[in-house]
Amino acid sequence: MTRRAWIVLIATLVAYVAWAAVRIRQPLIYHQESAAAQYGKHALSFRWHGLAKTRGLLLDTSGPDLGRYGRYQDHLFPDHPPLPGLMLAGLFAVFGADDWVIRLHGHLFALGCIVLLFLLARRWYDGTTAMVAAPLFAALPMFAYFSASVFHQVPTLFFILAGLLAYACGRTALVLLCQFLACCMDWPGYYLGLVLFLYAGLVERKWRRALLFPALNVAIFGLFLLHMIAADPSGDASLRQLWKAWSLHTSLPSLADYLRGEAHEIGVYFTLPALAVALGWVVTRLRAREPGDAWVLCLPALALDEICFPHYCSKHDFLTYFL
């Protein structure tokens, strides 16, 4: 890597750290950072009750006294995988339970994402592309804002990018590990398997390898279901809650609500100029034949939340985060 590339990457990281330092000590903002606060609550449950009572799943309770909840297993929270909460519990054990620790978790993964995006662009294209892509990526409002405020998104993105880079480097075992960890962070991590399936099958024509990735997705989700059953073998509250969340998020909102949510994402967080540049660049790549072009055309699979969970998209602004 050239000296200029190192300077651009380091300057981008320093600029992100400077931006992050402005607000890292401030209290979490009501509603806007409610997801971060929610994971703080889950992490405290891990700290208070340990794996013996939480069974390694998120527990939707408050306070160290489970006695007032009766059968506390009915409050297991399967709406998201538990790994981010477990990681935050570890940070709380080291630094204490504070709002800035929650933000620190997001910012550390965000810095890792910037480095991985730089390396990916360099691998798929060249150093010049990487030097342009990394600063633009770090400055996007969707990335800069939600990496700190929506706790579980940024570690998921980190392992998605790590998996893509590992595949580009021919490290199959590392790809599978990154896919597993991405799925354990949040549901959009499963889209990494779809992107890899599309690329291996449609571009490389290696269908046996391609089928490995959706098969791993099925196996990981199966393990999650078995985990829920083992955590509460005498009841089915967790399974019913998971089905309730799935049914709600996949229901159809009004068209006006859906379009309003989409316009809000594009106009406020992703910004119209950035979207126009991105779409224009994709159009120019349709006639090109560089190694990264096929990857770029597979990446829209990362935004399947917009189609699969329309009700969820109409209520939240961060579903295009991964795209």
mmCIF file of C-alpha atoms in Angstrom:
data_model
loop_
_atom_site.group_PDB
_atom_site.id
_atom_site.type_symbol
_atom_site.label_atom_id
_atom_site.label_comp_id
_atom_site.label_asym_id
_atom_site.label_seq_id
_atom_site.Cartn_x
_atom_site.Cartn_y
_atom_site.Cartn_z
ATOM 1 C CA MET A 1 0.000 0.000 0.000
ATOM 2 C CA THR A 2 1.374 3.415 -0.946
ATOM 3 C CA ARG A 3 2.252 6.135 1.513
ATOM 4 C CA ARG A 4 -0.572 8.324 0.182
ATOM 5 C CA ALA A 5 -3.090 5.521 0.750
ATOM 6 C CA TRP A 6 -1.902 5.126 4.353
ATOM 7 C CA ILE A 7 -2.258 8.880 4.900
ATOM 8 C CA VAL A 8 -5.817 8.930 3.515
ATOM 9 C CA LEU A 9 -6.881 5.922 5.613
ATOM 10 C CA ILE A 10 -5.334 7.257 8.827
ATOM 11 C CA ALA A 11 -6.789 10.737 8.221
ATOM 12 C CA THR A 12 -10.242 9.200 7.713
ATOM 13 C CA LEU A 13 -9.972 7.252 10.953
ATOM 14 C CA VAL A 14 -8.753 10.298 12.869
ATOM 15 C CA ALA A 15 -11.628 12.390 11.492
ATOM 16 C CA TYR A 16 -14.132 9.745 12.580
ATOM 17 C CA VAL A 17 -12.592 9.548 16.064
ATOM 18 C CA ALA A 18 -12.767 13.350 16.374
ATOM 19 C CA TRP A 19 -16.459 13.297 15.413
ATOM 20 C CA ALA A 20 -17.193 10.422 17.795
ATOM 21 C CA ALA A 21 -15.414 12.128 20.695
ATOM 22 C CA VAL A 22 -17.785 15.111 20.557
ATOM 23 C CA ARG A 23 -20.788 13.133 21.842
ATOM 24 C CA ILE A 24 -19.393 9.982 23.386
ATOM 25 C CA ARG A 25 -19.758 11.276 26.972
ATOM 26 C CA GLN A 26 -23.269 12.656 26.508
ATOM 27 C CA PRO A 27 -26.307 10.688 27.745
ATOM 28 C CA LEU A 28 -28.183 8.568 25.240
ATOM 29 C CA ILE A 29 -30.928 10.518 23.470
ATOM 30 C CA TYR A 30 -34.480 9.352 24.117
ATOM 31 C CA HIS A 31 -36.069 7.530 21.161
ATOM 32 C CA GLN A 32 -33.218 8.212 18.713
ATOM 33 C CA GLU A 33 -30.886 5.966 20.716
ATOM 34 C CA SER A 34 -33.484 3.716 22.291
ATOM 35 C CA ALA A 35 -31.986 0.637 20.592
ATOM 36 C CA ALA A 36 -28.661 1.336 22.292
ATOM 37 C CA ALA A 37 -30.405 1.781 25.646
ATOM 38 C CA GLN A 38 -32.316 -1.459 25.128
ATOM 39 C CA TYR A 39 -29.094 -3.402 24.608
ATOM 40 C CA GLY A 40 -27.683 -1.739 27.700
ATOM 41 C CA LYS A 41 -30.630 -3.209 29.621
ATOM 42 C CA HIS A 42 -29.987 -6.661 28.122
ATOM 43 C CA ALA A 43 -26.286 -6.423 28.991
ATOM 44 C CA LEU A 44 -27.122 -5.552 32.588
ATOM 45 C CA SER A 45 -29.400 -8.615 32.732
ATOM 46 C CA PHE A 46 -26.426 -10.758 31.713
ATOM 47 C CA ARG A 47 -24.332 -9.066 34.407
ATOM 48 C CA TRP A 48 -26.970 -9.453 37.141
ATOM 49 C CA HIS A 49 -28.288 -12.921 36.388
ATOM 50 C CA GLY A 50 -25.486 -14.638 34.473
ATOM 51 C CA LEU A 51 -25.863 -17.413 31.941
ATOM 52 C CA ALA A 52 -27.526 -19.690 34.498
ATOM 53 C CA LYS A 53 -30.790 -17.727 34.373
ATOM 54 C CA THR A 54 -30.604 -15.887 31.056
ATOM 55 C CA ARG A 55 -29.579 -19.138 29.325
ATOM 56 C CA GLY A 56 -27.461 -17.002 27.001
ATOM 57 C CA LEU A 57 -30.539 -15.275 25.501
ATOM 58 C CA LEU A 58 -31.626 -11.652 25.791
ATOM 59 C CA LEU A 59 -33.874 -11.109 28.806
ATOM 60 C CA ASP A 60 -36.443 -8.328 28.586
ATOM 61 C CA THR A 61 -36.539 -7.372 32.281
ATOM 62 C CA SER A 62 -35.310 -4.436 34.356
ATOM 63 C CA GLY A 63 -33.474 -4.569 37.662
ATOM 64 C CA PRO A 64 -31.643 -7.309 39.546
ATOM 65 C CA ASP A 65 -34.781 -8.813 41.149
ATOM 66 C CA LEU A 66 -36.426 -11.433 38.931
ATOM 67 C CA GLY A 67 -38.875 -12.410 41.669
ATOM 68 C CA ARG A 68 -41.394 -9.752 40.669
ATOM 69 C CA TYR A 69 -41.637 -11.203 37.165
ATOM 70 C CA GLY A 70 -43.011 -14.565 38.244
ATOM 71 C CA ARG A 71 -41.967 -17.061 35.592
ATOM 72 C CA TYR A 72 -39.120 -14.991 34.193
ATOM 73 C CA GLN A 73 -38.573 -17.364 31.250
ATOM 74 C CA ASP A 74 -41.681 -15.789 29.717
ATOM 75 C CA HIS A 75 -39.615 -12.606 29.344
ATOM 76 C CA LEU A 76 -36.839 -14.086 27.228
ATOM 77 C CA PHE A 77 -36.425 -11.825 24.190
ATOM 78 C CA PRO A 78 -35.746 -13.713 20.928
ATOM 79 C CA ASP A 79 -36.398 -10.757 18.604
ATOM 80 C CA HIS A 80 -32.629 -10.444 18.070
ATOM 81 C CA PRO A 81 -29.658 -12.796 18.482
ATOM 82 C CA PRO A 82 -27.935 -12.426 21.873
ATOM 83 C CA LEU A 83 -24.270 -11.978 20.914
ATOM 84 C CA PRO A 84 -24.210 -8.132 20.901
ATOM 85 C CA GLY A 85 -25.732 -8.099 24.386
ATOM 86 C CA LEU A 86 -23.158 -10.595 25.635
ATOM 87 C CA MET A 87 -20.335 -8.495 24.163
ATOM 88 C CA LEU A 88 -21.655 -5.346 25.822
ATOM 89 C CA ALA A 89 -21.914 -7.198 29.142
ATOM 90 C CA GLY A 90 -18.190 -7.904 28.814
ATOM 91 C CA LEU A 91 -17.472 -4.207 28.195
ATOM 92 C CA PHE A 92 -19.615 -3.279 31.217
ATOM 93 C CA ALA A 93 -17.538 -5.684 33.305
ATOM 94 C CA VAL A 94 -14.350 -3.871 32.252
ATOM 95 C CA PHE A 95 -15.411 -0.205 32.051
ATOM 96 C CA GLY A 96 -18.621 -0.084 34.094
ATOM 97 C CA ALA A 97 -22.240 0.331 32.993
ATOM 98 C CA ASP A 98 -22.395 3.759 31.372
ATOM 99 C CA ASP A 99 -23.827 5.309 28.222
ATOM 100 C CA TRP A 100 -20.389 6.105 26.825
ATOM 101 C CA VAL A 101 -19.435 2.412 26.989
ATOM 102 C CA ILE A 102 -22.393 1.572 24.734
ATOM 103 C CA ARG A 103 -21.255 4.211 22.244
ATOM 104 C CA LEU A 104 -17.643 3.023 22.499
ATOM 105 C CA HIS A 105 -18.726 -0.441 21.341
ATOM 106 C CA GLY A 106 -20.326 1.019 18.210
ATOM 107 C CA HIS A 107 -17.463 3.362 17.413
ATOM 108 C CA LEU A 108 -14.828 0.614 17.657
ATOM 109 C CA PHE A 109 -16.717 -1.561 15.195
ATOM 110 C CA ALA A 110 -17.311 1.473 12.961
ATOM 111 C CA LEU A 111 -13.561 2.118 12.767
ATOM 112 C CA GLY A 112 -13.097 -1.521 11.820
ATOM 113 C CA CYS A 113 -15.746 -1.163 9.099
ATOM 114 C CA ILE A 114 -13.916 1.812 7.586
ATOM 115 C CA VAL A 115 -10.679 -0.192 7.406
ATOM 116 C CA LEU A 116 -12.448 -3.210 5.905
ATOM 117 C CA LEU A 117 -14.246 -1.062 3.313
ATOM 118 C CA PHE A 118 -10.913 0.478 2.335
ATOM 119 C CA LEU A 119 -9.310 -2.954 1.936
ATOM 120 C CA LEU A 120 -12.301 -4.264 -0.018
ATOM 121 C CA ALA A 121 -12.262 -1.351 -2.467
ATOM 122 C CA ARG A 122 -8.527 -1.797 -2.911
ATOM 123 C CA ARG A 123 -8.971 -5.521 -3.500
ATOM 124 C CA TRP A 124 -11.915 -5.202 -5.887
ATOM 125 C CA TYR A 125 -10.600 -2.161 -7.756
ATOM 126 C CA ASP A 126 -7.461 -0.206 -6.912
ATOM 127 C CA GLY A 127 -5.845 2.094 -4.370
ATOM 128 C CA THR A 128 -7.349 5.246 -5.871
ATOM 129 C CA THR A 129 -10.875 3.863 -5.564
ATOM 130 C CA ALA A 130 -10.162 2.881 -1.957
ATOM 131 C CA MET A 131 -8.896 6.370 -1.123
ATOM 132 C CA VAL A 132 -12.138 7.873 -2.454
ATOM 133 C CA ALA A 133 -14.514 5.227 -1.096
ATOM 134 C CA ALA A 134 -13.368 5.092 2.540
ATOM 135 C CA PRO A 135 -13.800 8.807 3.385
ATOM 136 C CA LEU A 136 -17.165 8.960 1.587
ATOM 137 C CA PHE A 137 -18.309 5.851 3.437
ATOM 138 C CA ALA A 138 -17.251 7.235 6.821
ATOM 139 C CA ALA A 139 -19.006 10.554 6.140
ATOM 140 C CA LEU A 140 -22.368 9.111 5.074
ATOM 141 C CA PRO A 141 -25.015 10.195 7.612
ATOM 142 C CA MET A 142 -26.557 6.701 7.548
ATOM 143 C CA PHE A 143 -23.238 5.170 8.637
ATOM 144 C CA ALA A 144 -21.940 7.859 10.973
ATOM 145 C CA TYR A 145 -25.191 8.315 12.889
ATOM 146 C CA PHE A 146 -26.542 4.789 13.144
ATOM 147 C CA SER A 147 -23.193 3.167 13.898
ATOM 148 C CA ALA A 148 -23.408 4.859 17.277
ATOM 149 C CA SER A 149 -27.156 4.865 17.890
ATOM 150 C CA VAL A 150 -28.413 1.477 16.630
ATOM 151 C CA PHE A 151 -26.269 -0.826 18.667
ATOM 152 C CA HIS A 152 -26.562 -4.144 16.835
ATOM 153 C CA GLN A 153 -26.172 -2.874 13.261
ATOM 154 C CA VAL A 154 -22.503 -1.956 13.148
ATOM 155 C CA PRO A 155 -21.017 -5.245 14.431
ATOM 156 C CA THR A 156 -23.232 -7.060 11.916
ATOM 157 C CA LEU A 157 -21.881 -4.852 9.129
ATOM 158 C CA PHE A 158 -18.330 -5.450 10.378
ATOM 159 C CA PHE A 159 -18.603 -9.204 9.954
ATOM 160 C CA ILE A 160 -20.402 -8.839 6.606
ATOM 161 C CA LEU A 161 -17.484 -6.771 5.292
ATOM 162 C CA ALA A 162 -14.974 -9.137 6.882
ATOM 163 C CA GLY A 163 -16.687 -12.085 5.182
ATOM 164 C CA LEU A 164 -16.608 -10.377 1.786
ATOM 165 C CA LEU A 165 -12.925 -9.552 2.195
ATOM 166 C CA ALA A 166 -12.108 -13.092 3.336
ATOM 167 C CA TYR A 167 -13.860 -14.489 0.246
ATOM 168 C CA ALA A 168 -11.948 -12.133 -2.012
ATOM 169 C CA CYS A 169 -8.728 -13.398 -0.398
ATOM 170 C CA GLY A 170 -9.695 -17.062 -0.826
ATOM 171 C CA ARG A 171 -10.005 -17.790 2.925
ATOM 172 C CA THR A 172 -13.013 -20.143 2.967
ATOM 173 C CA ALA A 173 -12.801 -21.093 6.648
ATOM 174 C CA LEU A 174 -12.644 -17.435 7.643
ATOM 175 C CA VAL A 175 -15.616 -16.667 5.383
ATOM 176 C CA LEU A 176 -17.729 -19.269 7.179
ATOM 177 C CA LEU A 177 -16.647 -17.943 10.579
ATOM 178 C CA CYS A 178 -17.571 -14.379 9.581
ATOM 179 C CA GLN A 179 -20.931 -15.584 8.239
ATOM 180 C CA PHE A 180 -21.630 -17.350 11.528
ATOM 181 C CA LEU A 181 -20.701 -14.275 13.589
ATOM 182 C CA ALA A 182 -22.693 -11.921 11.327
ATOM 183 C CA CYS A 183 -25.790 -14.100 11.786
ATOM 184 C CA CYS A 184 -25.213 -14.155 15.548
ATOM 185 C CA MET A 185 -25.153 -10.348 15.618
ATOM 186 C CA ASP A 186 -28.449 -9.611 13.887
ATOM 187 C CA TRP A 187 -30.794 -10.960 11.212
ATOM 188 C CA PRO A 188 -29.344 -8.952 8.282
ATOM 189 C CA GLY A 189 -26.158 -10.956 8.818
ATOM 190 C CA TYR A 190 -27.980 -13.772 7.008
ATOM 191 C CA TYR A 191 -27.895 -11.666 3.846
ATOM 192 C CA LEU A 192 -24.144 -12.222 3.639
ATOM 193 C CA GLY A 193 -24.897 -15.852 2.795
ATOM 194 C CA LEU A 194 -27.215 -14.698 0.014
ATOM 195 C CA VAL A 195 -24.609 -12.332 -1.469
ATOM 196 C CA LEU A 196 -21.998 -15.100 -1.421
ATOM 197 C CA PHE A 197 -24.505 -17.515 -2.981
ATOM 198 C CA LEU A 198 -25.215 -15.084 -5.826
ATOM 199 C CA TYR A 199 -21.555 -14.423 -6.507
ATOM 200 C CA ALA A 200 -20.321 -18.019 -6.263
ATOM 201 C CA GLY A 201 -23.230 -19.345 -8.309
ATOM 202 C CA LEU A 202 -23.980 -16.718 -10.926
ATOM 203 C CA VAL A 203 -20.502 -15.244 -11.410
ATOM 204 C CA GLU A 204 -18.076 -18.070 -10.622
ATOM 205 C CA ARG A 205 -20.495 -20.851 -11.677
ATOM 206 C CA LYS A 206 -19.440 -22.885 -8.653
ATOM 207 C CA TRP A 207 -22.853 -24.070 -7.545
ATOM 208 C CA ARG A 208 -21.637 -26.638 -5.036
ATOM 209 C CA ARG A 209 -19.740 -23.934 -3.188
ATOM 210 C CA ALA A 210 -22.632 -21.491 -3.610
ATOM 211 C CA LEU A 211 -25.101 -23.821 -1.895
ATOM 212 C CA LEU A 212 -22.823 -24.027 1.135
ATOM 213 C CA PHE A 213 -23.699 -20.484 2.225
ATOM 214 C CA PRO A 214 -27.529 -20.701 2.360
ATOM 215 C CA ALA A 215 -27.114 -24.143 3.946
ATOM 216 C CA LEU A 216 -25.031 -22.544 6.696
ATOM 217 C CA ASN A 217 -27.739 -19.895 7.157
ATOM 218 C CA VAL A 218 -30.325 -22.629 7.709
ATOM 219 C CA ALA A 219 -28.035 -24.441 10.154
ATOM 220 C CA ILE A 220 -27.341 -21.270 12.171
ATOM 221 C CA PHE A 221 -31.025 -20.393 12.427
ATOM 222 C CA GLY A 222 -31.765 -23.984 13.410
ATOM 223 C CA LEU A 223 -29.209 -23.723 16.205
ATOM 224 C CA PHE A 224 -30.873 -20.512 17.390
ATOM 225 C CA LEU A 225 -34.260 -22.258 17.547
ATOM 226 C CA LEU A 226 -32.734 -25.178 19.454
ATOM 227 C CA HIS A 227 -31.127 -22.672 21.816
ATOM 228 C CA MET A 228 -34.536 -21.142 22.558
ATOM 229 C CA ILE A 229 -36.130 -24.541 23.139
ATOM 230 C CA ALA A 230 -33.287 -25.645 25.432
ATOM 231 C CA ALA A 231 -33.500 -22.364 27.381
ATOM 232 C CA ASP A 232 -37.154 -22.970 28.237
ATOM 233 C CA PRO A 233 -38.038 -26.635 27.656
ATOM 234 C CA SER A 234 -41.233 -26.403 29.718
ATOM 235 C CA GLY A 235 -42.735 -23.482 27.784
ATOM 236 C CA ASP A 236 -43.000 -21.966 24.342
ATOM 237 C CA ALA A 237 -43.107 -18.244 25.194
ATOM 238 C CA SER A 238 -39.902 -17.517 23.273
ATOM 239 C CA LEU A 239 -41.103 -19.265 20.131
ATOM 240 C CA ARG A 240 -44.448 -17.486 20.316
ATOM 241 C CA GLN A 241 -42.685 -14.121 20.764
ATOM 242 C CA LEU A 242 -40.428 -14.801 17.783
ATOM 243 C CA TRP A 243 -43.441 -15.696 15.637
ATOM 244 C CA LYS A 244 -45.290 -12.583 16.848
ATOM 245 C CA ALA A 245 -42.346 -10.346 15.905
ATOM 246 C CA TRP A 246 -42.019 -12.037 12.501
ATOM 247 C CA SER A 247 -45.748 -11.657 11.788
ATOM 248 C CA LEU A 248 -45.742 -7.987 12.762
ATOM 249 C CA HIS A 249 -42.634 -7.017 10.805
ATOM 250 C CA THR A 250 -43.732 -8.809 7.633
ATOM 251 C CA SER A 251 -47.266 -7.340 7.688
ATOM 252 C CA LEU A 252 -48.131 -4.721 5.091
ATOM 253 C CA PRO A 253 -48.279 -1.082 6.262
ATOM 254 C CA SER A 254 -50.216 1.587 4.443
ATOM 255 C CA LEU A 255 -48.539 2.651 1.220
ATOM 256 C CA ALA A 256 -48.304 6.238 2.497
ATOM 257 C CA ASP A 257 -46.430 5.143 5.655
ATOM 258 C CA TYR A 258 -44.041 2.962 3.680
ATOM 259 C CA LEU A 259 -43.238 5.669 1.115
ATOM 260 C CA ARG A 260 -42.844 8.263 3.869
ATOM 261 C CA GLY A 261 -40.339 6.041 5.667
ATOM 262 C CA GLU A 262 -38.381 5.365 2.487
ATOM 263 C CA ALA A 263 -38.251 9.068 1.579
ATOM 264 C CA HIS A 264 -37.055 9.888 5.090
ATOM 265 C CA GLU A 265 -34.190 7.404 4.825
ATOM 266 C CA ILE A 266 -33.098 8.637 1.412
ATOM 267 C CA GLY A 267 -33.491 12.351 2.064
ATOM 268 C CA VAL A 268 -32.200 12.641 5.625
ATOM 269 C CA TYR A 269 -29.707 9.886 6.365
ATOM 270 C CA PHE A 270 -28.376 8.596 3.068
ATOM 271 C CA THR A 271 -28.704 12.047 1.465
ATOM 272 C CA LEU A 272 -29.960 12.587 -2.068
ATOM 273 C CA PRO A 273 -26.586 13.731 -3.513
ATOM 274 C CA ALA A 274 -24.831 10.614 -2.216
ATOM 275 C CA LEU A 275 -27.582 8.382 -3.587
ATOM 276 C CA ALA A 276 -27.400 10.079 -6.994
ATOM 277 C CA VAL A 277 -23.625 9.593 -7.147
ATOM 278 C CA ALA A 278 -23.949 5.937 -6.107
ATOM 279 C CA LEU A 279 -26.619 5.165 -8.714
ATOM 280 C CA GLY A 280 -24.700 7.003 -11.406
ATOM 281 C CA TRP A 281 -21.580 5.038 -10.619
ATOM 282 C CA VAL A 282 -23.466 1.723 -10.752
ATOM 283 C CA VAL A 283 -24.820 2.616 -14.204
ATOM 284 C CA THR A 284 -21.309 3.344 -15.461
ATOM 285 C CA ARG A 285 -20.146 -0.046 -14.183
ATOM 286 C CA LEU A 286 -22.706 -1.925 -16.287
ATOM 287 C CA ARG A 287 -20.401 -1.594 -19.282
ATOM 288 C CA ALA A 288 -17.181 -2.267 -17.396
ATOM 289 C CA ARG A 289 -15.559 -5.604 -16.675
ATOM 290 C CA GLU A 290 -13.467 -5.088 -13.571
ATOM 291 C CA PRO A 291 -13.337 -7.759 -10.821
ATOM 292 C CA GLY A 292 -15.342 -5.735 -8.327
ATOM 293 C CA ASP A 293 -18.252 -4.975 -10.655
ATOM 294 C CA ALA A 294 -19.943 -8.344 -10.192
ATOM 295 C CA TRP A 295 -19.632 -8.012 -6.407
ATOM 296 C CA VAL A 296 -21.227 -4.567 -6.473
ATOM 297 C CA LEU A 297 -24.177 -5.861 -8.465
ATOM 298 C CA CYS A 298 -24.727 -8.620 -5.855
ATOM 299 C CA LEU A 299 -24.668 -6.253 -2.878
ATOM 300 C CA PRO A 300 -28.279 -4.946 -3.170
ATOM 301 C CA ALA A 301 -29.260 -8.241 -1.522
ATOM 302 C CA LEU A 302 -28.099 -6.580 1.715
ATOM 303 C CA ALA A 303 -31.202 -4.352 1.552
ATOM 304 C CA LEU A 304 -33.768 -7.167 1.465
ATOM 305 C CA ASP A 305 -35.228 -5.904 4.744
ATOM 306 C CA GLU A 306 -36.929 -3.227 2.649
ATOM 307 C CA ILE A 307 -38.928 -5.944 0.869
ATOM 308 C CA CYS A 308 -39.184 -8.702 3.482
ATOM 309 C CA PHE A 309 -40.166 -6.510 6.440
ATOM 310 C CA PRO A 310 -42.233 -3.605 5.044
ATOM 311 C CA HIS A 311 -44.003 -2.804 8.330
ATOM 312 C CA TYR A 312 -40.669 -2.677 10.153
ATOM 313 C CA CYS A 313 -39.285 -0.395 7.437
ATOM 314 C CA SER A 314 -42.189 2.009 7.734
ATOM 315 C CA LYS A 315 -41.386 2.519 11.450
ATOM 316 C CA HIS A 316 -37.579 2.584 11.460
ATOM 317 C CA ASP A 317 -35.040 4.651 9.552
ATOM 318 C CA PHE A 318 -32.042 2.325 9.547
ATOM 319 C CA LEU A 319 -33.037 -0.614 7.339
ATOM 320 C CA THR A 320 -30.907 0.548 4.365
ATOM 321 C CA TYR A 321 -27.871 0.833 6.655
ATOM 322 C CA PHE A 322 -26.191 -2.259 5.226
ATOM 323 C CA LEU A 323 -26.716 -1.276 1.611
#
